[in-house]
Coordinates of N, CA and C in Angstrom, one line a residue:
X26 N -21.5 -65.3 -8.0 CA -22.0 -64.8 -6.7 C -23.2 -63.9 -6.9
X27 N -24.4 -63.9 -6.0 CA -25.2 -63.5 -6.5 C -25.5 -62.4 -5.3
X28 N -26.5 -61.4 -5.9 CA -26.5 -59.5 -5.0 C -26.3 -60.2 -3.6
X29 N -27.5 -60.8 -3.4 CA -27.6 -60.9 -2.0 C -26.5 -61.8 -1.6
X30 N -25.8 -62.6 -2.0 CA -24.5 -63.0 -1.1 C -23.2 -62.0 -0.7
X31 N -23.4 -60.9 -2.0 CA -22.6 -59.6 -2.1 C -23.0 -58.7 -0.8
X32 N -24.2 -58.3 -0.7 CA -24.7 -57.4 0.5 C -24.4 -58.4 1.5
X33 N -24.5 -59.3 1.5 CA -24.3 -60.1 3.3 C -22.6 -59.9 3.0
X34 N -21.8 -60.5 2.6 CA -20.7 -60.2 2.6 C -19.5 -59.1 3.0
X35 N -20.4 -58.0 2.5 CA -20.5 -56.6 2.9 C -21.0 -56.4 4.1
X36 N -22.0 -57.0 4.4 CA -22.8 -56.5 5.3 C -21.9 -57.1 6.8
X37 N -20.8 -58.5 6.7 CA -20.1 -59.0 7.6 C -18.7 -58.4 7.7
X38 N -18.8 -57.6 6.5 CA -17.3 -57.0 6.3 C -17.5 -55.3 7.4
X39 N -18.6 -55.1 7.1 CA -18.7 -53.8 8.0 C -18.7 -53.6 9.3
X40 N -19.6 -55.1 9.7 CA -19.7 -55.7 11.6 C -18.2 -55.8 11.5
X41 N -17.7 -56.2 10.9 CA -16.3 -56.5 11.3 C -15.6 -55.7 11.6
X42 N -15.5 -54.4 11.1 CA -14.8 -53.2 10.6 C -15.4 -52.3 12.0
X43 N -16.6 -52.3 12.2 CA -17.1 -51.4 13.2 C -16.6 -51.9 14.9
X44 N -16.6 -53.4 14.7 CA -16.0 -54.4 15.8 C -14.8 -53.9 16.6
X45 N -13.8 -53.6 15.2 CA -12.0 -53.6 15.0 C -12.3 -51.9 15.4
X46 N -13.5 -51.5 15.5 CA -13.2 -49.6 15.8 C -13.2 -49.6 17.1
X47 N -15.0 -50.5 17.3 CA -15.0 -50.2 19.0 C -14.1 -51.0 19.6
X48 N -13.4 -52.0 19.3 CA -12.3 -52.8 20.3 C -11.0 -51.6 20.9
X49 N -10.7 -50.8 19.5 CA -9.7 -50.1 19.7 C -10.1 -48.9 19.9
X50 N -11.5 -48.4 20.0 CA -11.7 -47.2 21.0 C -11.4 -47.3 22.4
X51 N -11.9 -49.0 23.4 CA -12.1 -49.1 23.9 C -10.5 -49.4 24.9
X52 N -9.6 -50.4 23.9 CA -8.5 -50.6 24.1 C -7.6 -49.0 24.4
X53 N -7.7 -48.0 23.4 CA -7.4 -46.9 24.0 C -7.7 -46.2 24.8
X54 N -8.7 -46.1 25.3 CA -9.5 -45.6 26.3 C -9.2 -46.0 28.4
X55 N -8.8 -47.5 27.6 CA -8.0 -47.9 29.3 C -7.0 -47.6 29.4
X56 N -5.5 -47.6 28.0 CA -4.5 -47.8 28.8 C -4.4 -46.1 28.9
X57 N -5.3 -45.2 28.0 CA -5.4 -43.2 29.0 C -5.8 -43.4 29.8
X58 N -6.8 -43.8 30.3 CA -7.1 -43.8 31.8 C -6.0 -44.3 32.6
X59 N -4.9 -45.7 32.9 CA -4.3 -46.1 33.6 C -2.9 -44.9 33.4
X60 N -2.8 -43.8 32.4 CA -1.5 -43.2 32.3 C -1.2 -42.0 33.5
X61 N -2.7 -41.6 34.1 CA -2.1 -40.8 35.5 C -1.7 -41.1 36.4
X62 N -2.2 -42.6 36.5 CA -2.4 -43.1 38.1 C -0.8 -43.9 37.5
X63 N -0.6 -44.4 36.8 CA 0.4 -45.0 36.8 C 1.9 -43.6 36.9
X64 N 1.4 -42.0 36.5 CA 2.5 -41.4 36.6 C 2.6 -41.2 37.9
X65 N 1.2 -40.8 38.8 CA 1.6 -41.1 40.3 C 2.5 -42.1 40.7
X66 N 1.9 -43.2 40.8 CA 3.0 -44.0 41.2 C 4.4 -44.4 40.9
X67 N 5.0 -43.7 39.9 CA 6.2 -43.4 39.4 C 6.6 -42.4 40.1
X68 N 6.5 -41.4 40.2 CA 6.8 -40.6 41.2 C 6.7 -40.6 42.3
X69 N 6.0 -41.5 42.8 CA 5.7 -42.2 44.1 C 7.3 -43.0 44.0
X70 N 7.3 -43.8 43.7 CA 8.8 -44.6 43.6 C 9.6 -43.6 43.4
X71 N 10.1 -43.1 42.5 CA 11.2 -42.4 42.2 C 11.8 -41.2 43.8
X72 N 10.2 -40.5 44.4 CA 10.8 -39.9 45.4 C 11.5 -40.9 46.8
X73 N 10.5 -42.1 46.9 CA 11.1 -42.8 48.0 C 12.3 -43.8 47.9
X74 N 12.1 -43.6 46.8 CA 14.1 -44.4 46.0 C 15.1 -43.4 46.7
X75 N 14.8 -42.1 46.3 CA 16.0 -40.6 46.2 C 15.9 -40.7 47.9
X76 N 14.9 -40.9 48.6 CA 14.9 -40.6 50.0 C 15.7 -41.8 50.5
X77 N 15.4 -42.5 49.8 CA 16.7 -44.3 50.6 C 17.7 -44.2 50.2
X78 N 18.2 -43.6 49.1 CA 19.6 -43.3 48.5 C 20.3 -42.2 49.8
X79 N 19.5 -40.8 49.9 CA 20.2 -40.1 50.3 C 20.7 -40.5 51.9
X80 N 19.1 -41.2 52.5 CA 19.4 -42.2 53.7 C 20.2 -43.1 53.8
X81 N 20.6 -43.6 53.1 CA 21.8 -44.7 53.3 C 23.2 -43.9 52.8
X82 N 23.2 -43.0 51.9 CA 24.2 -42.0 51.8 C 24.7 -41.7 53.5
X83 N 23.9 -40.7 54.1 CA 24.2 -40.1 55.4 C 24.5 -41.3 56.7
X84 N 23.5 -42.5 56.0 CA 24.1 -43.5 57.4 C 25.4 -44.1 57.2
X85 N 25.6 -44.7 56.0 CA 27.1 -44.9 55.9 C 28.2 -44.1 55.9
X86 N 28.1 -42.7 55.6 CA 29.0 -41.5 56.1 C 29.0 -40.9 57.6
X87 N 28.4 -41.4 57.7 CA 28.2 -40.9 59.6 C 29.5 -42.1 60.6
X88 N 30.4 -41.2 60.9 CA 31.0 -41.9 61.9 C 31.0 -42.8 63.2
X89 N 29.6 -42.0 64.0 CA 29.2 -43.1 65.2 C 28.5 -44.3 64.5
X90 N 28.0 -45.0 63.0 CA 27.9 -46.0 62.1 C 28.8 -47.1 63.0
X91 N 30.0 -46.8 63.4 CA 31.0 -48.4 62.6 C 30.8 -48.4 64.0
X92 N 30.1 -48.0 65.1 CA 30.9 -48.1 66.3 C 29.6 -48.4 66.8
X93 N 28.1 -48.1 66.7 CA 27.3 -48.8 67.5 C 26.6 -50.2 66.6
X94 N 25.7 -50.5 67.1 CA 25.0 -52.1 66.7 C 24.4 -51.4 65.5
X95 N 23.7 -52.5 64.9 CA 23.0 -52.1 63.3 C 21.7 -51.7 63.8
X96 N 21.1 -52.3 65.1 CA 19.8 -51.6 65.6 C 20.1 -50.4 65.9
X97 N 21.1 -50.0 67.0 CA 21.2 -48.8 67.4 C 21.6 -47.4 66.6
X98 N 22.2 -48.1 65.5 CA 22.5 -47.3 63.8 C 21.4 -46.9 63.2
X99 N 20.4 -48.1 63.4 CA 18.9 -47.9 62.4 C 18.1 -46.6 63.4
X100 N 17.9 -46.9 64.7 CA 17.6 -45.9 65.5 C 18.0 -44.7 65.2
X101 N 19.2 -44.3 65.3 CA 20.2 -43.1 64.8 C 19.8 -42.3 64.0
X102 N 19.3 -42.8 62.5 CA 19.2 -42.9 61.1 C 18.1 -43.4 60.9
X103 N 16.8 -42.1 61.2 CA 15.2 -42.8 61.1 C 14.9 -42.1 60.3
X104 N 15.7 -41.6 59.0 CA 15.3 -41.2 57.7 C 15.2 -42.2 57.2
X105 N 16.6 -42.8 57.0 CA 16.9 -44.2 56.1 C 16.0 -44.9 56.9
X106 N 15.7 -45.4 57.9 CA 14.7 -46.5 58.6 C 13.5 -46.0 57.9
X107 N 12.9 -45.3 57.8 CA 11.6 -45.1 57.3 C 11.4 -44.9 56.2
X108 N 12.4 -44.3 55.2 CA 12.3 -44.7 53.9 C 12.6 -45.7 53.4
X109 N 13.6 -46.4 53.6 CA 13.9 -48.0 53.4 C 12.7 -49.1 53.9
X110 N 12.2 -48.4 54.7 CA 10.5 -49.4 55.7 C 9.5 -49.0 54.4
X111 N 9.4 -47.9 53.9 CA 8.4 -47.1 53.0 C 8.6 -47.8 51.7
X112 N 10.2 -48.2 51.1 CA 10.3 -48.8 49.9 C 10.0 -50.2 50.0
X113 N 10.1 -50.9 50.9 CA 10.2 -52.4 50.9 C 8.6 -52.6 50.9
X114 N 7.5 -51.5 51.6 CA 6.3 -51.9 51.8 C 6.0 -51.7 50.8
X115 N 6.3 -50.7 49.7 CA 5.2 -50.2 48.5 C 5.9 -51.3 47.3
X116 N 7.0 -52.2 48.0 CA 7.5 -53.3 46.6 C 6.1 -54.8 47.4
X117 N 6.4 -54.8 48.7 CA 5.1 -55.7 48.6 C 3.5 -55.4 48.2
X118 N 3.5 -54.2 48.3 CA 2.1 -53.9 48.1 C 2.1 -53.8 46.2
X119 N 2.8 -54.0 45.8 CA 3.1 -54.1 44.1 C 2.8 -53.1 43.6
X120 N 4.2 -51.9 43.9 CA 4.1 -51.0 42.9 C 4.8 -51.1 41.9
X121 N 5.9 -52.3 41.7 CA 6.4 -52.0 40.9 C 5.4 -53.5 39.5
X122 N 4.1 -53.5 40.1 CA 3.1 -54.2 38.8 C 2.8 -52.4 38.3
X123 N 2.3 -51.9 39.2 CA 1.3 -50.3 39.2 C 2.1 -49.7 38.3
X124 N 3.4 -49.6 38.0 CA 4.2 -48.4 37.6 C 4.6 -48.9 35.9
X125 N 4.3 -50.2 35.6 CA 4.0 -51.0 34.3 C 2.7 -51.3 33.9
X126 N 1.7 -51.1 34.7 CA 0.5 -51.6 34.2 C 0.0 -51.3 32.4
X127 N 0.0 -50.2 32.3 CA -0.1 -50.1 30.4 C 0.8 -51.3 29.4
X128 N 2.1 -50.9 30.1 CA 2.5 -51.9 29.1 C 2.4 -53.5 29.3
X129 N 1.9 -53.9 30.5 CA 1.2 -55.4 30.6 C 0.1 -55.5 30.2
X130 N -0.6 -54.6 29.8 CA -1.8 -55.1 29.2 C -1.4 -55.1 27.6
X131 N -0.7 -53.9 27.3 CA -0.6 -54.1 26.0 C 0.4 -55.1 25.1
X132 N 1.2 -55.3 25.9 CA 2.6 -57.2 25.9 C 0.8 -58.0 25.5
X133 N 0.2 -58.2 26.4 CA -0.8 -59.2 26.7 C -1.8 -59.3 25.6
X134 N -2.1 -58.1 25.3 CA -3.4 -58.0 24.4 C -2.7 -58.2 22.6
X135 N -1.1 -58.0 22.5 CA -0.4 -57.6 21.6 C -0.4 -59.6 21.3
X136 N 0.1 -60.5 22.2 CA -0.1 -62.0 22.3 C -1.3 -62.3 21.8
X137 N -2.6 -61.6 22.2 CA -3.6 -62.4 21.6 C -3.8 -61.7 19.9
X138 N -3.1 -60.6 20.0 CA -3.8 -59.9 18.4 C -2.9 -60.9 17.9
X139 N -1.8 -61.3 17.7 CA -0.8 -61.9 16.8 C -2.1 -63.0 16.4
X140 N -2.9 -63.8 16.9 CA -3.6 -64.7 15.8 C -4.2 -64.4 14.8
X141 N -4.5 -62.9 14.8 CA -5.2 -62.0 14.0 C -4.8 -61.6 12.6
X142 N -3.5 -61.6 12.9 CA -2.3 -60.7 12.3 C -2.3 -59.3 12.3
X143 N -2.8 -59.2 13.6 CA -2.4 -57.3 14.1 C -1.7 -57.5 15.2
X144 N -1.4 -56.0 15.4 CA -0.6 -55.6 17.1 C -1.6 -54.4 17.2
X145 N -0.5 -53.7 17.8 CA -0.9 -52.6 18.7 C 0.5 -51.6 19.3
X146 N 0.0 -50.3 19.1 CA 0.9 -49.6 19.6 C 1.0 -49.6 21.0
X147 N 2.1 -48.9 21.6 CA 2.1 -48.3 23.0 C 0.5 -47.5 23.7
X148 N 0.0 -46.5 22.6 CA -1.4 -46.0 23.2 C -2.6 -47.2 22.5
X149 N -2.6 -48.2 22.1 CA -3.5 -49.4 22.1 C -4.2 -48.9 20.6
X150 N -3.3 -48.1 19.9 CA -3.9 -47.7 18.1 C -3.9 -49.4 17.7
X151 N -4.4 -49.9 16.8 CA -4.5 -51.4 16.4 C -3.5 -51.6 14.8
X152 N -2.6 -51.8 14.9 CA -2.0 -51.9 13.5 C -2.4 -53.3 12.7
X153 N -2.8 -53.1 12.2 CA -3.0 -54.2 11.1 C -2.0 -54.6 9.7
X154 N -1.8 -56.0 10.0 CA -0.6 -56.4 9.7 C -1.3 -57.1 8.2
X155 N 0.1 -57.1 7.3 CA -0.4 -58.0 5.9 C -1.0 -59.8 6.0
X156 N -1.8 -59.7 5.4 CA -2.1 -61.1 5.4 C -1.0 -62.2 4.8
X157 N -0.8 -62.8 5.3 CA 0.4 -63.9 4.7 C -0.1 -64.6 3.4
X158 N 1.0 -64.8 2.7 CA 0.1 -65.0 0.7 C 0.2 -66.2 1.2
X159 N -0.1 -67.5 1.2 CA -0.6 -68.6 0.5 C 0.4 -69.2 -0.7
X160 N 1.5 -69.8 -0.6 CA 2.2 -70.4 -2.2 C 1.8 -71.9 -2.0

């Protein structure tokens, strides 16, 4: 092998190397950005869960319950009506993609490194995996 097939060599081994840095500065970089907004929205859920829990707590313990209509109950009980209206809307509006988003990109991006033979952590670090020997 002669110098100059050595410096090109080198010279594609380092594109390569600088490639595999900025992919995974870049890969880390989104899924910190997506980790506040996704803590919002976890706490976004979790309070309007505890508010449907404790609303359906107080509607089923309430005695005028068994005795009027389920409209006239839901009227009664416009905690539970509006947090149970508040949870059902924020499951169609897809919070519960919003409250995973990190880890669907990283399932996702973790499928395409496997051809590589890398992964990836939870914060999108790139682990590089052994090369498989050849018998």
């Amino acid at each position: 092998m002669g110098l100059s097939a050595q410096v090109e060599r080198m010279s594609l081994e380092q594109t390569a190397c600088e490639d595999l840095k900025a992919f995974e500065r870049r890969l880390t970089e989104v899924i910190a950005r997506l980790q506040p907004a996704t803590t919002r929205w976890r706490m976004v859920l979790v309070i309007v869960a505890a508010c449907t829990a404790l609303g359906a707590y107080l509607w089923l313990t309430d005695p005028v319950t068994q005795d009027a209509t389920f409209l006239q109950s839901l009227l009664n009980h416009l905690f539970f009506t509006f947090a149970a209206s508040a949870l059902i809307l924020l499951f169609i509006m897809g919070i519960h993609r919003k409250v995973v988003s990190p880890s669907i990109i990283t399932s996702r991006t973790r499928a395409v490194l496997v051809d590589f033979n890398m992964s990836c952590d939870d914060t999108g670090k790139l682990i590089l995996k052994p090369r498989p020997t050849t018998t």
